[in-house]
PDB file of C-alpha atoms in Angstrom:
ATOM      1  CA  MET A   1     -29.880  51.692  14.585  1.00 46.00           C
ATOM      2  CA  SER A   2     -28.602  55.033  15.866  1.00 52.00           C
ATOM      3  CA  ALA A   3     -25.317  56.414  14.561  1.00 49.00           C
ATOM      4  CA  ARG A   4     -22.439  56.488  16.996  1.00 49.00           C
ATOM      5  CA  ILE A   5     -21.387  59.745  18.629  1.00 46.00           C
ATOM      6  CA  ASP A   6     -17.786  60.810  17.884  1.00 46.00           C
ATOM      7  CA  LEU A   7     -17.188  63.263  20.754  1.00 56.00           C
ATOM      8  CA  ASN A   8     -15.108  62.204  23.744  1.00 81.00           C
ATOM      9  CA  HIS A   9     -17.478  61.763  26.675  1.00 91.00           C
ATOM     10  CA  LYS A  10     -16.517  61.107  30.293  1.00 95.00           C
ATOM     11  CA  ILE A  11     -18.779  58.706  32.191  1.00 97.00           C
ATOM     12  CA  HIS A  12     -18.282  58.203  35.936  1.00 97.00           C
ATOM     13  CA  VAL A  13     -20.208  56.261  38.573  1.00 98.00           C
ATOM     14  CA  LEU A  14     -20.569  57.240  42.224  1.00 98.00           C
ATOM     15  CA  THR A  15     -21.351  54.185  44.348  1.00 97.00           C
ATOM     16  CA  LYS A  16     -23.412  56.098  46.942  1.00 97.00           C
ATOM     17  CA  LYS A  17     -24.871  59.578  47.336  1.00 96.00           C
ATOM     18  CA  GLU A  18     -22.368  60.464  50.058  1.00 95.00           C
ATOM     19  CA  GLU A  19     -19.650  60.540  47.385  1.00 95.00           C
ATOM     20  CA  LEU A  20     -21.261  63.653  45.930  1.00 93.00           C
ATOM     21  CA  ASP A  21     -19.320  65.591  48.574  1.00 88.00           C
ATOM     22  CA  SER A  22     -16.084  64.626  46.813  1.00 85.00           C
ATOM     23  CA  VAL A  23     -16.942  65.849  43.316  1.00 88.00           C
ATOM     24  CA  ARG A  24     -17.592  69.196  41.708  1.00 89.00           C
ATOM     25  CA  ILE A  25     -21.269  69.177  40.741  1.00 92.00           C
ATOM     26  CA  PRO A  26     -21.709  72.443  38.758  1.00 92.00           C
ATOM     27  CA  GLY A  27     -21.474  71.908  35.013  1.00 90.00           C
ATOM     28  CA  LYS A  28     -21.990  68.165  35.183  1.00 94.00           C
ATOM     29  CA  VAL A  29     -24.914  66.068  34.022  1.00 97.00           C
ATOM     30  CA  ILE A  30     -26.196  63.754  36.757  1.00 98.00           C
ATOM     31  CA  VAL A  31     -28.351  60.663  36.505  1.00 98.00           C
ATOM     32  CA  VAL A  32     -29.680  59.630  39.927  1.00 98.00           C
ATOM     33  CA  LEU A  33     -30.531  55.980  40.549  1.00 98.00           C
ATOM     34  CA  ASP A  34     -32.449  54.334  43.370  1.00 98.00           C
ATOM     35  CA  ILE A  35     -33.593  51.143  41.691  1.00 98.00           C
ATOM     36  CA  LEU A  36     -35.463  49.773  44.737  1.00 98.00           C
ATOM     37  CA  PHE A  37     -37.432  51.943  44.577  1.00 97.00           C
ATOM     38  CA  ALA A  38     -37.366  55.738  44.648  1.00 98.00           C
ATOM     39  CA  THR A  39     -36.317  56.689  41.120  1.00 98.00           C
ATOM     40  CA  THR A  40     -38.120  53.668  39.689  1.00 98.00           C
ATOM     41  CA  THR A  41     -41.279  54.853  41.418  1.00 98.00           C
ATOM     42  CA  MET A  42     -40.892  58.433  40.196  1.00 98.00           C
ATOM     43  CA  VAL A  43     -40.399  57.330  36.590  1.00 98.00           C
ATOM     44  CA  THR A  44     -43.376  54.959  36.851  1.00 98.00           C
ATOM     45  CA  ALA A  45     -45.687  57.569  38.365  1.00 98.00           C
ATOM     46  CA  LEU A  46     -44.847  60.118  35.675  1.00 98.00           C
ATOM     47  CA  ALA A  47     -45.217  57.588  32.870  1.00 98.00           C
ATOM     48  CA  HIS A  48     -48.696  56.808  34.189  1.00 98.00           C
ATOM     49  CA  GLY A  49     -50.003  60.337  34.294  1.00 98.00           C
ATOM     50  CA  ALA A  50     -48.729  62.008  37.462  1.00 98.00           C
ATOM     51  CA  ALA A  51     -48.397  65.747  36.866  1.00 98.00           C
ATOM     52  CA  ASP A  52     -45.041  65.881  38.619  1.00 98.00           C
ATOM     53  CA  VAL A  53     -43.110  64.450  41.548  1.00 98.00           C
ATOM     54  CA  VAL A  54     -41.621  66.608  44.302  1.00 98.00           C
ATOM     55  CA  PRO A  55     -38.704  64.784  45.959  1.00 98.00           C
ATOM     56  CA  VAL A  56     -38.201  65.985  49.539  1.00 97.00           C
ATOM     57  CA  LEU A  57     -35.775  65.240  52.350  1.00 95.00           C
ATOM     58  CA  ASP A  58     -38.126  63.791  54.934  1.00 96.00           C
ATOM     59  CA  GLU A  59     -41.656  63.352  56.249  1.00 97.00           C
ATOM     60  CA  ALA A  60     -41.790  66.837  57.789  1.00 97.00           C
ATOM     61  CA  ALA A  61     -40.816  68.449  54.482  1.00 97.00           C
ATOM     62  CA  ALA A  62     -43.447  66.410  52.650  1.00 97.00           C
ATOM     63  CA  ARG A  63     -46.222  67.415  55.034  1.00 97.00           C
ATOM     64  CA  ALA A  64     -45.153  71.059  54.916  1.00 97.00           C
ATOM     65  CA  TYR A  65     -45.187  71.038  51.119  1.00 96.00           C
ATOM     66  CA  GLY A  66     -48.613  69.412  51.054  1.00 95.00           C
ATOM     67  CA  LYS A  67     -50.112  72.184  53.193  1.00 95.00           C
ATOM     68  CA  ASP A  68     -49.778  74.604  50.281  1.00 92.00           C
ATOM     69  CA  LEU A  69     -51.531  72.322  47.788  1.00 94.00           C
ATOM     70  CA  ALA A  70     -55.247  72.045  47.158  1.00 94.00           C
ATOM     71  CA  ALA A  71     -56.968  68.997  48.597  1.00 91.00           C
ATOM     72  CA  GLY A  72     -57.389  66.188  46.104  1.00 93.00           C
ATOM     73  CA  CYS A  73     -54.662  67.373  43.747  1.00 97.00           C
ATOM     74  CA  PHE A  74     -51.712  65.676  45.411  1.00 98.00           C
ATOM     75  CA  VAL A  75     -50.543  62.424  46.977  1.00 98.00           C
ATOM     76  CA  LEU A  76     -48.130  62.088  49.872  1.00 98.00           C
ATOM     77  CA  ALA A  77     -46.023  58.957  49.413  1.00 98.00           C
ATOM     78  CA  GLY A  78     -42.904  57.732  51.119  1.00 97.00           C
ATOM     79  CA  GLU A  79     -40.978  55.585  53.546  1.00 97.00           C
ATOM     80  CA  LEU A  80     -38.333  55.760  56.241  1.00 95.00           C
ATOM     81  CA  TYR A  81     -36.043  52.755  56.685  1.00 92.00           C
ATOM     82  CA  ALA A  82     -38.345  50.711  54.428  1.00 92.00           C
ATOM     83  CA  GLU A  83     -41.475  51.409  56.504  1.00 95.00           C
ATOM     84  CA  THR A  84     -44.291  53.357  54.856  1.00 97.00           C
ATOM     85  CA  LEU A  85     -44.741  56.728  56.550  1.00 97.00           C
ATOM     86  CA  PRO A  86     -47.952  57.072  58.603  1.00 97.00           C
ATOM     87  CA  GLY A  87     -50.840  58.266  56.450  1.00 96.00           C
ATOM     88  CA  PHE A  88     -48.723  58.180  53.276  1.00 98.00           C
ATOM     89  CA  ALA A  89     -49.263  56.094  50.155  1.00 98.00           C
ATOM     90  CA  HIS A  90     -46.945  53.131  49.719  1.00 97.00           C
ATOM     91  CA  PRO A  91     -43.730  54.250  47.984  1.00 97.00           C
ATOM     92  CA  ALA A  92     -43.167  51.241  45.680  1.00 98.00           C
ATOM     93  CA  PRO A  93     -44.058  51.793  42.003  1.00 98.00           C
ATOM     94  CA  LEU A  94     -46.951  49.388  41.425  1.00 98.00           C
ATOM     95  CA  SER A  95     -48.433  50.038  44.852  1.00 98.00           C
ATOM     96  CA  LEU A  96     -48.404  53.782  44.239  1.00 98.00           C
ATOM     97  CA  LEU A  97     -50.119  53.313  40.890  1.00 98.00           C
ATOM     98  CA  GLU A  98     -52.831  51.306  42.608  1.00 97.00           C
ATOM     99  CA  HIS A  99     -53.313  54.202  45.019  1.00 96.00           C
ATOM    100  CA  GLY A 100     -53.864  56.569  42.069  1.00 96.00           C
ATOM    101  CA  VAL A 101     -51.607  59.331  40.729  1.00 98.00           C
ATOM    102  CA  ALA A 102     -53.108  60.449  37.407  1.00 97.00           C
ATOM    103  CA  GLY A 103     -53.165  64.227  37.137  1.00 97.00           C
ATOM    104  CA  LYS A 104     -51.754  64.671  40.636  1.00 98.00           C
ATOM    105  CA  THR A 105     -48.572  65.970  42.209  1.00 98.00           C
ATOM    106  CA  VAL A 106     -46.758  63.241  44.122  1.00 98.00           C
ATOM    107  CA  VAL A 107     -44.910  64.630  47.147  1.00 98.00           C
ATOM    108  CA  TYR A 108     -42.361  61.908  47.751  1.00 98.00           C
ATOM    109  CA  SER A 109     -40.031  61.218  50.666  1.00 97.00           C
ATOM    110  CA  THR A 110     -37.654  58.264  50.917  1.00 97.00           C
ATOM    111  CA  THR A 111     -34.644  57.370  53.016  1.00 95.00           C
ATOM    112  CA  ASN A 112     -32.118  57.585  50.188  1.00 96.00           C
ATOM    113  CA  GLY A 113     -33.355  58.288  46.653  1.00 96.00           C
ATOM    114  CA  THR A 114     -35.154  61.576  47.211  1.00 96.00           C
ATOM    115  CA  VAL A 115     -32.290  62.740  49.434  1.00 95.00           C
ATOM    116  CA  ALA A 116     -29.838  62.046  46.606  1.00 96.00           C
ATOM    117  CA  MET A 117     -32.052  63.944  44.186  1.00 95.00           C
ATOM    118  CA  THR A 118     -32.181  67.036  46.393  1.00 92.00           C
ATOM    119  CA  GLN A 119     -28.385  67.025  46.750  1.00 93.00           C
ATOM    120  CA  CYS A 120     -27.819  67.426  43.005  1.00 92.00           C
ATOM    121  CA  GLY A 121     -29.510  70.783  42.471  1.00 82.00           C
ATOM    122  CA  GLY A 122     -26.340  72.589  41.360  1.00 86.00           C
ATOM    123  CA  ALA A 123     -25.711  70.352  38.348  1.00 93.00           C
ATOM    124  CA  ALA A 124     -26.180  71.437  34.746  1.00 93.00           C
ATOM    125  CA  ARG A 125     -28.979  68.884  34.488  1.00 96.00           C
ATOM    126  CA  VAL A 126     -30.355  66.185  36.782  1.00 97.00           C
ATOM    127  CA  TYR A 127     -32.140  63.173  35.328  1.00 98.00           C
ATOM    128  CA  CYS A 128     -34.237  60.651  37.231  1.00 98.00           C
ATOM    129  CA  GLY A 129     -33.023  57.272  36.061  1.00 98.00           C
ATOM    130  CA  ALA A 130     -34.177  53.678  36.381  1.00 98.00           C
ATOM    131  CA  LEU A 131     -33.734  50.468  34.467  1.00 98.00           C
ATOM    132  CA  LEU A 132     -37.180  51.249  33.095  1.00 98.00           C
ATOM    133  CA  ASN A 133     -35.949  54.301  31.167  1.00 98.00           C
ATOM    134  CA  ALA A 134     -32.203  53.698  30.759  1.00 98.00           C
ATOM    135  CA  GLY A 135     -32.132  53.819  26.987  1.00 97.00           C
ATOM    136  CA  ALA A 136     -34.256  56.959  26.753  1.00 98.00           C
ATOM    137  CA  ILE A 137     -32.069  58.809  29.263  1.00 98.00           C
ATOM    138  CA  VAL A 138     -28.843  57.820  27.507  1.00 98.00           C
ATOM    139  CA  GLU A 139     -30.141  58.969  24.130  1.00 97.00           C
ATOM    140  CA  ARG A 140     -31.255  62.316  25.592  1.00 97.00           C
ATOM    141  CA  VAL A 141     -27.960  62.909  27.389  1.00 97.00           C
ATOM    142  CA  LEU A 142     -25.914  62.219  24.280  1.00 95.00           C
ATOM    143  CA  ALA A 143     -28.116  64.478  22.158  1.00 95.00           C
ATOM    144  CA  ALA A 144     -28.449  67.356  24.634  1.00 95.00           C
ATOM    145  CA  HIS A 145     -25.097  67.258  26.472  1.00 93.00           C
ATOM    146  CA  PRO A 146     -22.387  66.147  24.032  1.00 87.00           C
ATOM    147  CA  ARG A 147     -19.446  67.554  26.020  1.00 82.00           C
ATOM    148  CA  GLU A 148     -20.429  67.490  29.694  1.00 89.00           C
ATOM    149  CA  THR A 149     -19.133  64.890  32.136  1.00 93.00           C
ATOM    150  CA  VAL A 150     -21.881  62.452  33.154  1.00 97.00           C
ATOM    151  CA  LEU A 151     -22.134  61.281  36.762  1.00 97.00           C
ATOM    152  CA  VAL A 152     -24.321  58.248  37.335  1.00 98.00           C
ATOM    153  CA  VAL A 153     -25.104  58.503  41.056  1.00 98.00           C
ATOM    154  CA  CYS A 154     -26.155  55.416  43.000  1.00 98.00           C
ATOM    155  CA  SER A 155     -28.221  56.476  45.990  1.00 97.00           C
ATOM    156  CA  GLY A 156     -26.977  53.631  48.151  1.00 96.00           C
ATOM    157  CA  SER A 157     -28.412  53.033  51.588  1.00 93.00           C
ATOM    158  CA  GLY A 158     -27.379  54.959  54.691  1.00 87.00           C
ATOM    159  CA  ASN A 159     -23.814  55.564  53.427  1.00 92.00           C
ATOM    160  CA  ASN A 160     -23.566  51.952  52.238  1.00 94.00           C
ATOM    161  CA  PHE A 161     -23.098  50.447  48.780  1.00 96.00           C
ATOM    162  CA  ASN A 162     -26.191  48.820  47.246  1.00 97.00           C
ATOM    163  CA  PHE A 163     -25.884  46.084  44.645  1.00 98.00           C
ATOM    164  CA  GLU A 164     -29.064  47.003  42.782  1.00 98.00           C
ATOM    165  CA  ASP A 165     -28.032  50.615  42.208  1.00 98.00           C
ATOM    166  CA  PHE A 166     -24.558  49.575  41.012  1.00 98.00           C
ATOM    167  CA  TYR A 167     -26.183  47.073  38.664  1.00 98.00           C
ATOM    168  CA  GLY A 168     -28.435  49.843  37.362  1.00 98.00           C
ATOM    169  CA  ALA A 169     -25.441  52.119  36.857  1.00 98.00           C
ATOM    170  CA  GLY A 170     -23.799  49.351  34.851  1.00 98.00           C
ATOM    171  CA  CYS A 171     -26.819  49.233  32.571  1.00 98.00           C
ATOM    172  CA  PHE A 172     -26.419  52.948  31.870  1.00 98.00           C
ATOM    173  CA  VAL A 173     -22.662  52.593  31.307  1.00 98.00           C
ATOM    174  CA  GLU A 174     -23.259  49.743  28.863  1.00 98.00           C
ATOM    175  CA  ARG A 175     -25.704  51.884  26.888  1.00 97.00           C
ATOM    176  CA  PHE A 176     -23.320  54.852  26.840  1.00 97.00           C
ATOM    177  CA  ALA A 177     -20.445  52.644  25.718  1.00 96.00           C
ATOM    178  CA  GLU A 178     -22.524  51.060  22.962  1.00 96.00           C
ATOM    179  CA  ARG A 179     -23.414  54.466  21.572  1.00 95.00           C
ATOM    180  CA  LEU A 180     -20.063  56.185  22.070  1.00 94.00           C
ATOM    181  CA  GLY A 181     -17.751  53.400  20.981  1.00 93.00           C
ATOM    182  CA  GLY A 182     -14.116  54.482  21.300  1.00 91.00           C
ATOM    183  CA  ALA A 183     -15.194  57.967  22.405  1.00 93.00           C
ATOM    184  CA  ALA A 184     -16.440  56.600  25.754  1.00 94.00           C
ATOM    185  CA  ASP A 185     -14.084  57.693  28.545  1.00 96.00           C
ATOM    186  CA  LEU A 186     -15.135  55.386  31.377  1.00 97.00           C
ATOM    187  CA  SER A 187     -13.861  55.711  34.928  1.00 97.00           C
ATOM    188  CA  ASP A 188     -12.769  52.598  36.809  1.00 98.00           C
ATOM    189  CA  ALA A 189     -16.032  52.672  38.777  1.00 98.00           C
ATOM    190  CA  ALA A 190     -17.996  52.868  35.527  1.00 98.00           C
ATOM    191  CA  LYS A 191     -16.106  49.881  34.111  1.00 98.00           C
ATOM    192  CA  ALA A 192     -16.722  47.899  37.309  1.00 98.00           C
ATOM    193  CA  ALA A 193     -20.447  48.676  37.198  1.00 98.00           C
ATOM    194  CA  ARG A 194     -20.620  47.550  33.573  1.00 98.00           C
ATOM    195  CA  THR A 195     -18.934  44.256  34.496  1.00 98.00           C
ATOM    196  CA  VAL A 196     -21.499  43.665  37.238  1.00 98.00           C
ATOM    197  CA  TYR A 197     -24.333  44.409  34.828  1.00 98.00           C
ATOM    198  CA  ARG A 198     -22.973  42.062  32.173  1.00 98.00           C
ATOM    199  CA  ASN A 199     -22.621  39.158  34.583  1.00 98.00           C
ATOM    200  CA  ALA A 200     -25.662  39.510  36.843  1.00 98.00           C
ATOM    201  CA  ARG A 201     -28.931  37.628  36.407  1.00 96.00           C
ATOM    202  CA  THR A 202     -32.242  39.429  36.652  1.00 96.00           C
ATOM    203  CA  PRO A 203     -34.474  39.390  38.488  1.00 97.00           C
ATOM    204  CA  GLN A 204     -32.731  36.700  40.563  1.00 98.00           C
ATOM    205  CA  ASP A 205     -29.709  38.709  41.699  1.00 98.00           C
ATOM    206  CA  LEU A 206     -31.794  41.745  42.603  1.00 98.00           C
ATOM    207  CA  LEU A 207     -34.150  39.555  44.603  1.00 98.00           C
ATOM    208  CA  GLU A 208     -31.145  38.044  46.390  1.00 98.00           C
ATOM    209  CA  CYS A 209     -29.301  41.263  47.264  1.00 98.00           C
ATOM    210  CA  ARG A 210     -29.784  42.808  50.719  1.00 97.00           C
ATOM    211  CA  VAL A 211     -32.529  45.269  49.796  1.00 97.00           C
ATOM    212  CA  GLY A 212     -34.166  42.798  47.420  1.00 97.00           C
ATOM    213  CA  ARG A 213     -34.407  40.168  50.154  1.00 97.00           C
ATOM    214  CA  MET A 214     -35.883  42.722  52.503  1.00 96.00           C
ATOM    215  CA  MET A 215     -38.474  43.741  49.922  1.00 97.00           C
ATOM    216  CA  ALA A 216     -39.363  40.135  49.123  1.00 97.00           C
ATOM    217  CA  ALA A 217     -39.842  39.457  52.844  1.00 97.00           C
ATOM    218  CA  LYS A 218     -42.349  42.330  52.874  1.00 96.00           C
ATOM    219  CA  GLY A 219     -44.292  40.736  50.019  1.00 97.00           C
ATOM    220  CA  LEU A 220     -42.853  43.064  47.376  1.00 97.00           C
ATOM    221  CA  ALA A 221     -41.137  40.568  45.066  1.00 98.00           C
ATOM    222  CA  ARG A 222     -43.377  41.668  42.178  1.00 98.00           C
ATOM    223  CA  GLU A 223     -42.199  45.249  42.703  1.00 98.00           C
ATOM    224  CA  VAL A 224     -38.569  44.130  42.424  1.00 98.00           C
ATOM    225  CA  GLU A 225     -39.351  42.176  39.275  1.00 98.00           C
ATOM    226  CA  PHE A 226     -41.096  45.211  37.797  1.00 98.00           C
ATOM    227  CA  ALA A 227     -38.076  47.398  38.563  1.00 98.00           C
ATOM    228  CA  CYS A 228     -35.873  45.038  36.510  1.00 98.00           C
ATOM    229  CA  ARG A 229     -37.736  45.683  33.240  1.00 98.00           C
ATOM    230  CA  VAL A 230     -35.151  47.511  31.146  1.00 97.00           C
ATOM    231  CA  ASP A 231     -36.630  50.162  28.817  1.00 97.00           C
ATOM    232  CA  ALA A 232     -40.207  49.223  29.686  1.00 98.00           C
ATOM    233  CA  LEU A 233     -41.073  52.918  30.137  1.00 97.00           C
ATOM    234  CA  PRO A 234     -39.001  54.870  27.583  1.00 95.00           C
ATOM    235  CA  VAL A 235     -39.553  58.312  29.085  1.00 98.00           C
ATOM    236  CA  VAL A 236     -37.173  61.090  30.104  1.00 98.00           C
ATOM    237  CA  ALA A 237     -37.700  62.436  33.619  1.00 98.00           C
ATOM    238  CA  LEU A 238     -35.718  65.433  34.797  1.00 97.00           C
ATOM    239  CA  LEU A 239     -35.459  67.626  37.866  1.00 97.00           C
ATOM    240  CA  GLU A 240     -36.257  71.311  37.400  1.00 95.00           C
ATOM    241  CA  ASP A 241     -37.009  73.830  40.126  1.00 94.00           C
ATOM    242  CA  GLY A 242     -37.387  71.091  42.709  1.00 95.00           C
ATOM    243  CA  ARG A 243     -39.876  69.041  40.662  1.00 97.00           C
ATOM    244  CA  VAL A 244     -39.367  65.950  38.543  1.00 98.00           C
ATOM    245  CA  ARG A 245     -41.310  66.116  35.288  1.00 98.00           C
ATOM    246  CA  LEU A 246     -41.393  64.352  31.965  1.00 98.00           C
ATOM    247  CA  SER A 247     -39.470  66.047  29.200  1.00 95.00           C
ATOM    248  CA  ASP A 248     -40.785  66.241  25.660  1.00 81.00           C
TER     249      ASP A 248
END
């Protein structure tokens, strides 16, 4: 079992990406979450051999980026308001794997998660988080950033709170608190997220939340269940120069 870290470490949770406007980003370490499904999909694609993932703001940006790439070396994937973009691969994790990503750049556009990712560029470091890689991200942050404030950013949905992202944030807070012990300086939002995580049932509660119900109605219940698998893909994904890549 890992030794506890003795340095005081501030952990804060933002309940939606729009709250980024209220905080000072430079110098902070940010973990972006969009559990259903953007960051889960990015982590999954990279863990299964994608060369990198380019998160973009919208369909137009994705198509423009793809014009500069050689045919056959990239995949356009994405959605807008939960509808797959025309001519794009399906944006959910297992569906994208079935499309094929090994060795390719995934140019990825979603309504919330990729937007949140692009808004964090001024941070000291931006990690792509999911339940799938929570433990790996927490260990890396504690080892590489022992003094920086950590912001766990829930992408939310159209300026609204999303249960599944807050639950995911609580998973991260729980892991940080376990490792930091008394040195964990948790904000009220971080404590609330941890309480939700401790008391929720998975995958039931994620299937019953607003986005989960919508995904299940579209036949994507298995994707939601996959997204609930904590530490199933223990990889570290980080944003550098506009691309999300695996870190050694």
